[in-house]
Short mmCIF file of C-alpha atoms in Angstrom, two decimals:
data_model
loop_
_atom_site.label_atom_id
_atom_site.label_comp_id
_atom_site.label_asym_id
_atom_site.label_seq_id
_atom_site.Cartn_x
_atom_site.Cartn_y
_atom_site.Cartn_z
CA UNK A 295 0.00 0.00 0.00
CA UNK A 296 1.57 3.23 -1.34
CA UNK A 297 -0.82 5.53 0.47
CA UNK A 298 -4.03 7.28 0.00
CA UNK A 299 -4.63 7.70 -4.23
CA UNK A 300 -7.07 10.48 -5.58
CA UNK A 301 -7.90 10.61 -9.41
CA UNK A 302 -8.56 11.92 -11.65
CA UNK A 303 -5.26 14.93 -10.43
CA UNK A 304 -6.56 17.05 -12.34
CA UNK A 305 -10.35 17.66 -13.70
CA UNK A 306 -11.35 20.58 -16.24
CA UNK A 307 -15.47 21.48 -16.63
CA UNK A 308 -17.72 23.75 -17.73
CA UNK A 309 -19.57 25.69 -15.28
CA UNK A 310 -22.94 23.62 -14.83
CA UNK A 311 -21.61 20.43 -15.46
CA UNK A 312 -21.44 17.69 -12.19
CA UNK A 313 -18.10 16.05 -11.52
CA UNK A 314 -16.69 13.35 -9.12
CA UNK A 315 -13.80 12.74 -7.47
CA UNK A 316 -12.78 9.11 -6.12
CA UNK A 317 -10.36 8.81 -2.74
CA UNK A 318 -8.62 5.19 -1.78
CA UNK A 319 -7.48 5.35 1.69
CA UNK A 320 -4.51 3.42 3.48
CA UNK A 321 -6.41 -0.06 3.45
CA UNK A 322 -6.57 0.11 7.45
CA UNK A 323 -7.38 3.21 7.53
CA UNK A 324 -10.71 3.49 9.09
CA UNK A 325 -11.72 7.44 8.72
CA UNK A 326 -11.71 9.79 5.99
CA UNK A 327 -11.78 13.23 5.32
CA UNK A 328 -12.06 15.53 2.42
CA UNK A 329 -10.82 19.24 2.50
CA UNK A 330 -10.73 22.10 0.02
CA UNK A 331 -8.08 23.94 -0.75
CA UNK A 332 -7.86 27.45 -2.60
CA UNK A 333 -5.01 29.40 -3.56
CA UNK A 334 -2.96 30.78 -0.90
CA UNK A 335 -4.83 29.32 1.66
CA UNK A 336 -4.70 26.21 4.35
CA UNK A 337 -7.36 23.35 3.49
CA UNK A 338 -10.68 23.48 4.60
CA UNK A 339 -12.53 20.79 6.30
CA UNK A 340 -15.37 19.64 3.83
CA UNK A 341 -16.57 16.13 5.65
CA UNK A 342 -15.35 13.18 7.94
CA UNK A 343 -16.45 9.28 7.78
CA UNK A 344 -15.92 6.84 10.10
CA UNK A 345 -16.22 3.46 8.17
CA UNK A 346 -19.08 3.70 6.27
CA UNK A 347 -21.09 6.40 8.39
CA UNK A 348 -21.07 10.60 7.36
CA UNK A 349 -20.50 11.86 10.67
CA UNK A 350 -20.23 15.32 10.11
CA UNK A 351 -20.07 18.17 7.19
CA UNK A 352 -19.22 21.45 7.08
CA UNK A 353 -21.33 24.67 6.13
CA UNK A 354 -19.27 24.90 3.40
CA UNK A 355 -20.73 21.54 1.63
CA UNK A 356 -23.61 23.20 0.19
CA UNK A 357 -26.38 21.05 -1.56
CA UNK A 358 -25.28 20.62 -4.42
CA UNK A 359 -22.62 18.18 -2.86
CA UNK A 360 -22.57 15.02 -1.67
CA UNK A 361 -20.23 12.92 -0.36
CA UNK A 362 -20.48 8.65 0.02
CA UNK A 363 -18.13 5.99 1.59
CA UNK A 364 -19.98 2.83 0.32
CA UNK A 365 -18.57 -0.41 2.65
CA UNK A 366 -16.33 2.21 4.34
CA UNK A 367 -13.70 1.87 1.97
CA UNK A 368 -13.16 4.37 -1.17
CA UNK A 369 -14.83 7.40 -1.03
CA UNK A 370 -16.43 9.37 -3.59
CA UNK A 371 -17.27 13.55 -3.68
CA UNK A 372 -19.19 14.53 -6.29
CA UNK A 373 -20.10 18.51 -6.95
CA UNK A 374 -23.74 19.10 -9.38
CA UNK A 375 -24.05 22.35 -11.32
CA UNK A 376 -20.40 23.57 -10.82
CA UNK A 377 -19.45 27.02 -10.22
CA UNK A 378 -17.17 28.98 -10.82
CA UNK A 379 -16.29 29.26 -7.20
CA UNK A 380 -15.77 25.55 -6.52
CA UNK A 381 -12.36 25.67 -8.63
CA UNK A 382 -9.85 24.86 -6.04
CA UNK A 383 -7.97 21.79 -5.29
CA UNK A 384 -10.04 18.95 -2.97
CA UNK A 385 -7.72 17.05 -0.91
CA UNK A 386 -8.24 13.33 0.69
CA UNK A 387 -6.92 12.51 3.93
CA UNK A 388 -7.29 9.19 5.77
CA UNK A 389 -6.43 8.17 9.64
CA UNK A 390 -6.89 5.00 11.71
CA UNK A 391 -8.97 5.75 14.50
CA UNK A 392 -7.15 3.22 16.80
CA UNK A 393 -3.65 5.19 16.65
CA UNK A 394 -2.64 7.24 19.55
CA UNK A 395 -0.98 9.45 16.95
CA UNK A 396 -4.60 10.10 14.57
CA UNK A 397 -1.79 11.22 12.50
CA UNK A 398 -3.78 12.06 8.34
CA UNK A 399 -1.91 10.86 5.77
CA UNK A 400 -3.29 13.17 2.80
CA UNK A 401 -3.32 12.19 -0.88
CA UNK A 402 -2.07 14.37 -3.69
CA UNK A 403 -5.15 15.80 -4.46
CA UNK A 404 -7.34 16.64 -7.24
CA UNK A 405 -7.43 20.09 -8.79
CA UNK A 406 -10.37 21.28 -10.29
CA UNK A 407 -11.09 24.04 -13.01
CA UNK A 408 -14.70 25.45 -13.39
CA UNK A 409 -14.51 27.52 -16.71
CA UNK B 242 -14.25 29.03 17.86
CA UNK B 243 -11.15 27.62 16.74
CA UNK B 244 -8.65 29.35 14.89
CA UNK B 245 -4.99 29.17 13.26
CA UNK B 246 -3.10 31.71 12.38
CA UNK B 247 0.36 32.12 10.98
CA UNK B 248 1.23 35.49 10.29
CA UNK B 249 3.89 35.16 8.45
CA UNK B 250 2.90 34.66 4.55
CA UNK B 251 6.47 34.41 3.27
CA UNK B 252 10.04 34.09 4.58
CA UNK B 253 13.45 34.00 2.30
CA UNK B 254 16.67 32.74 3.64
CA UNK B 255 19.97 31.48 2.19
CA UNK B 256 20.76 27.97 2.59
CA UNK B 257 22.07 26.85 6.30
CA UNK B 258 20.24 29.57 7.45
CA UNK B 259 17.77 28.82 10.53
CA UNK B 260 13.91 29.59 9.17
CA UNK B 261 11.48 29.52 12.33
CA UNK B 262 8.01 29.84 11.82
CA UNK B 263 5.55 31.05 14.06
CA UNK B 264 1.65 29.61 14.97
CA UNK B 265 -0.46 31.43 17.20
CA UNK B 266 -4.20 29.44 17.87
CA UNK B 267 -7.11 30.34 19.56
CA UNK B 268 -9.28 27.27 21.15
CA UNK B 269 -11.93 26.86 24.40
CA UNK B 270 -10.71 23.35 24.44
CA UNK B 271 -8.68 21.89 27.07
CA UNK B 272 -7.41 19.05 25.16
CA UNK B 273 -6.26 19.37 21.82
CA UNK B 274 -3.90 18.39 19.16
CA UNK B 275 -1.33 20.45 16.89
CA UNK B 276 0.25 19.68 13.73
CA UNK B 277 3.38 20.83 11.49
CA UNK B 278 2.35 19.70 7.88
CA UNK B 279 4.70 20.35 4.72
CA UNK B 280 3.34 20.94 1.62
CA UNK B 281 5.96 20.95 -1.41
CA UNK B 282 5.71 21.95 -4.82
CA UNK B 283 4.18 18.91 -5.95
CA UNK B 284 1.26 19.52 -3.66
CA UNK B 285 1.14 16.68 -1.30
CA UNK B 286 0.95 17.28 2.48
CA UNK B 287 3.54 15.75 4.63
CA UNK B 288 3.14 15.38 8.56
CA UNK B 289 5.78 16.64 9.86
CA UNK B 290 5.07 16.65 14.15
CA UNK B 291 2.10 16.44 16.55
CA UNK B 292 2.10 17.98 19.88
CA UNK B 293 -1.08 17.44 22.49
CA UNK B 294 -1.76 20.12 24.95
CA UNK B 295 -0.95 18.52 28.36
CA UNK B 296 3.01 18.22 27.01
CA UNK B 297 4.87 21.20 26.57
CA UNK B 298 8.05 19.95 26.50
CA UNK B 299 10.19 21.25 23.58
CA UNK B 300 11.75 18.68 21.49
CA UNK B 301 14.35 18.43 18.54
CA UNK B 302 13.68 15.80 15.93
CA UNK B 303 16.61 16.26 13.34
CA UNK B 304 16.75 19.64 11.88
CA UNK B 305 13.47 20.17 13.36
CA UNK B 306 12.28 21.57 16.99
CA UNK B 307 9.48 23.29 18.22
CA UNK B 308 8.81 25.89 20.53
CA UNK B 309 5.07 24.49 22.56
CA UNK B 310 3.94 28.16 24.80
CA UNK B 311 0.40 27.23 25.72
CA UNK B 312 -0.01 30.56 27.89
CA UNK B 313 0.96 32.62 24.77
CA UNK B 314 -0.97 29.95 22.92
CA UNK B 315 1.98 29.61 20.71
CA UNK B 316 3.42 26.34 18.48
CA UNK B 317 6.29 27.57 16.88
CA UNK B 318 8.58 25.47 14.54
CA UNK B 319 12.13 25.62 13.24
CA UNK B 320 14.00 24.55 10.57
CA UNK B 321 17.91 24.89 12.02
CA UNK B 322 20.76 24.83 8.66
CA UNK B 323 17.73 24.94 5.57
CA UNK B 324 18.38 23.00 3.06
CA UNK B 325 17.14 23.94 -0.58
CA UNK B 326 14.78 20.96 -0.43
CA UNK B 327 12.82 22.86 2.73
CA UNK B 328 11.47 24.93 0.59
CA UNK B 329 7.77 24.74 0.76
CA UNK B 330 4.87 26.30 2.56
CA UNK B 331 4.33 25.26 5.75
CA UNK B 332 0.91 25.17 7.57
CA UNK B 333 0.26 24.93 11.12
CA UNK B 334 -3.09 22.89 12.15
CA UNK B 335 -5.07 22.07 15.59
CA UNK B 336 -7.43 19.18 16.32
CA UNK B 337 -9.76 19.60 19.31
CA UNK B 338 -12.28 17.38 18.43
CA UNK B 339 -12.38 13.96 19.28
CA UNK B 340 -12.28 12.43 15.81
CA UNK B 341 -9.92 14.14 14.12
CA UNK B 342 -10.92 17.43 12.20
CA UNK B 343 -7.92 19.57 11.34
CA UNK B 344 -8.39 23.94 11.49
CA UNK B 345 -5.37 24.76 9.42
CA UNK B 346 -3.70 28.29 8.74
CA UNK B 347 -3.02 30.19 6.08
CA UNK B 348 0.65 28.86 5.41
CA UNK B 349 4.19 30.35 5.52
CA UNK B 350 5.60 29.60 2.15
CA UNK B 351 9.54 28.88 2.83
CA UNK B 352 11.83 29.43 0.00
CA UNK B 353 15.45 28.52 0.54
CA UNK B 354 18.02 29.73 -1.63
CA UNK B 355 22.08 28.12 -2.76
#
């Protein structure tokens, strides 16, 4: 296991089009987080799983995204009607909930363009 | 509220130079978490240290140490002799809830020159 994998790296759309992203955490890794990250700034908490289960999401997941875990493995974050605004670069981060360090190993991202 | 922030946006040095970087965080929690993470060019954040809030003790991990003031509410971090390959941006983070969520700064972007 190399470590948590995000694809596509890089996505380019059309404002109103829906995209998805897919994460694959560390295999034992049982939580998962996605953050958003724009230029010049630190990343933003988006949403957490534990296993399979949303636990919590931030006021800046609006409604037009949506976030799944199916069988608490890979996760998938998926934005409808794109704006302009949502161009920024959406970062994956796993952790094992049973390690006294909850240190999150973070994937390379995937950097999207809203044209 | 929680809250990060790292004043310093960017800092230049010459190579073997010492680069430290300051953290200043704001949170009603008693126990909490806080994080050095590296992000280099090619985007990827790397954990660098963790500190929780009941040890203060300072500690030197390589060319790394870190300066823990939790009555200045202060987690500062230093890079002693910088190397080219430090060059980065650097972004302080703090965890105060129970499963994990990081509050990050803004970032110090490092740049180390020959």
């Amino acid at each position: 296991d190399t470590g948590v994998s995000q694809n596509p790296r890089h996505k380019i759309t059309k404002r109103g089009q829906n995209v998805t992203f897919r994460c694959d955490p560390i295999s034992e890794h049982n939580r998962l987080y996605w953050y958003r990250q724009t230029l010049g700034q630190g990343p933003e908490f988006l949403t957490y799983f534990q296993n399979e289960a949303q636990l919590e999401k931030s006021r800046l997941l609006s409604d037009r995204f949506s976030a799944e875990r199916p069988k608490g493995s890979f996760s998938t974050l998926e934005i409808q009607r794109t704006e302009q605004g949502d161009s920024a670069m959406y970062l994956c981060a796993s952790s094992f909930s049973g390690s006294s360090y909850n240190e999150q190993f973070f994937g390379p991202g995937t950097r999207l363009t809203v044209l | 509220a929680q809250k990060v922030t790292q004043a310093q946006t960017e800092i230049s040095v010459v190579e073997k130079e010492d680069v430290t970087l300051d953290c200043v965080y704001e949170t009603r929690d008693t126990t909490y978490y806080l994080f050095w993470y590296k992000q280099p060019p090619s985007g990827e954040l790397v954990f660098l240290i963790r500190r929780n809030s009941f040890d203060e003790q300072n500690e030197i991990s390589g060319r790394y140490s870190w300066n823990f003031q939790k009555s200045t509410s202060s987690f500062n971090f230093t890079i002693t002799a910088s190397q080219v390959v430090d060059s980065a941006v650097y972004f302080c983070a703090l965890e105060a809830d129970s499963w994990g969520k990081l509050q990050f700064g803004a970032g110090t972007q490092v740049v180390v020159t020959p």
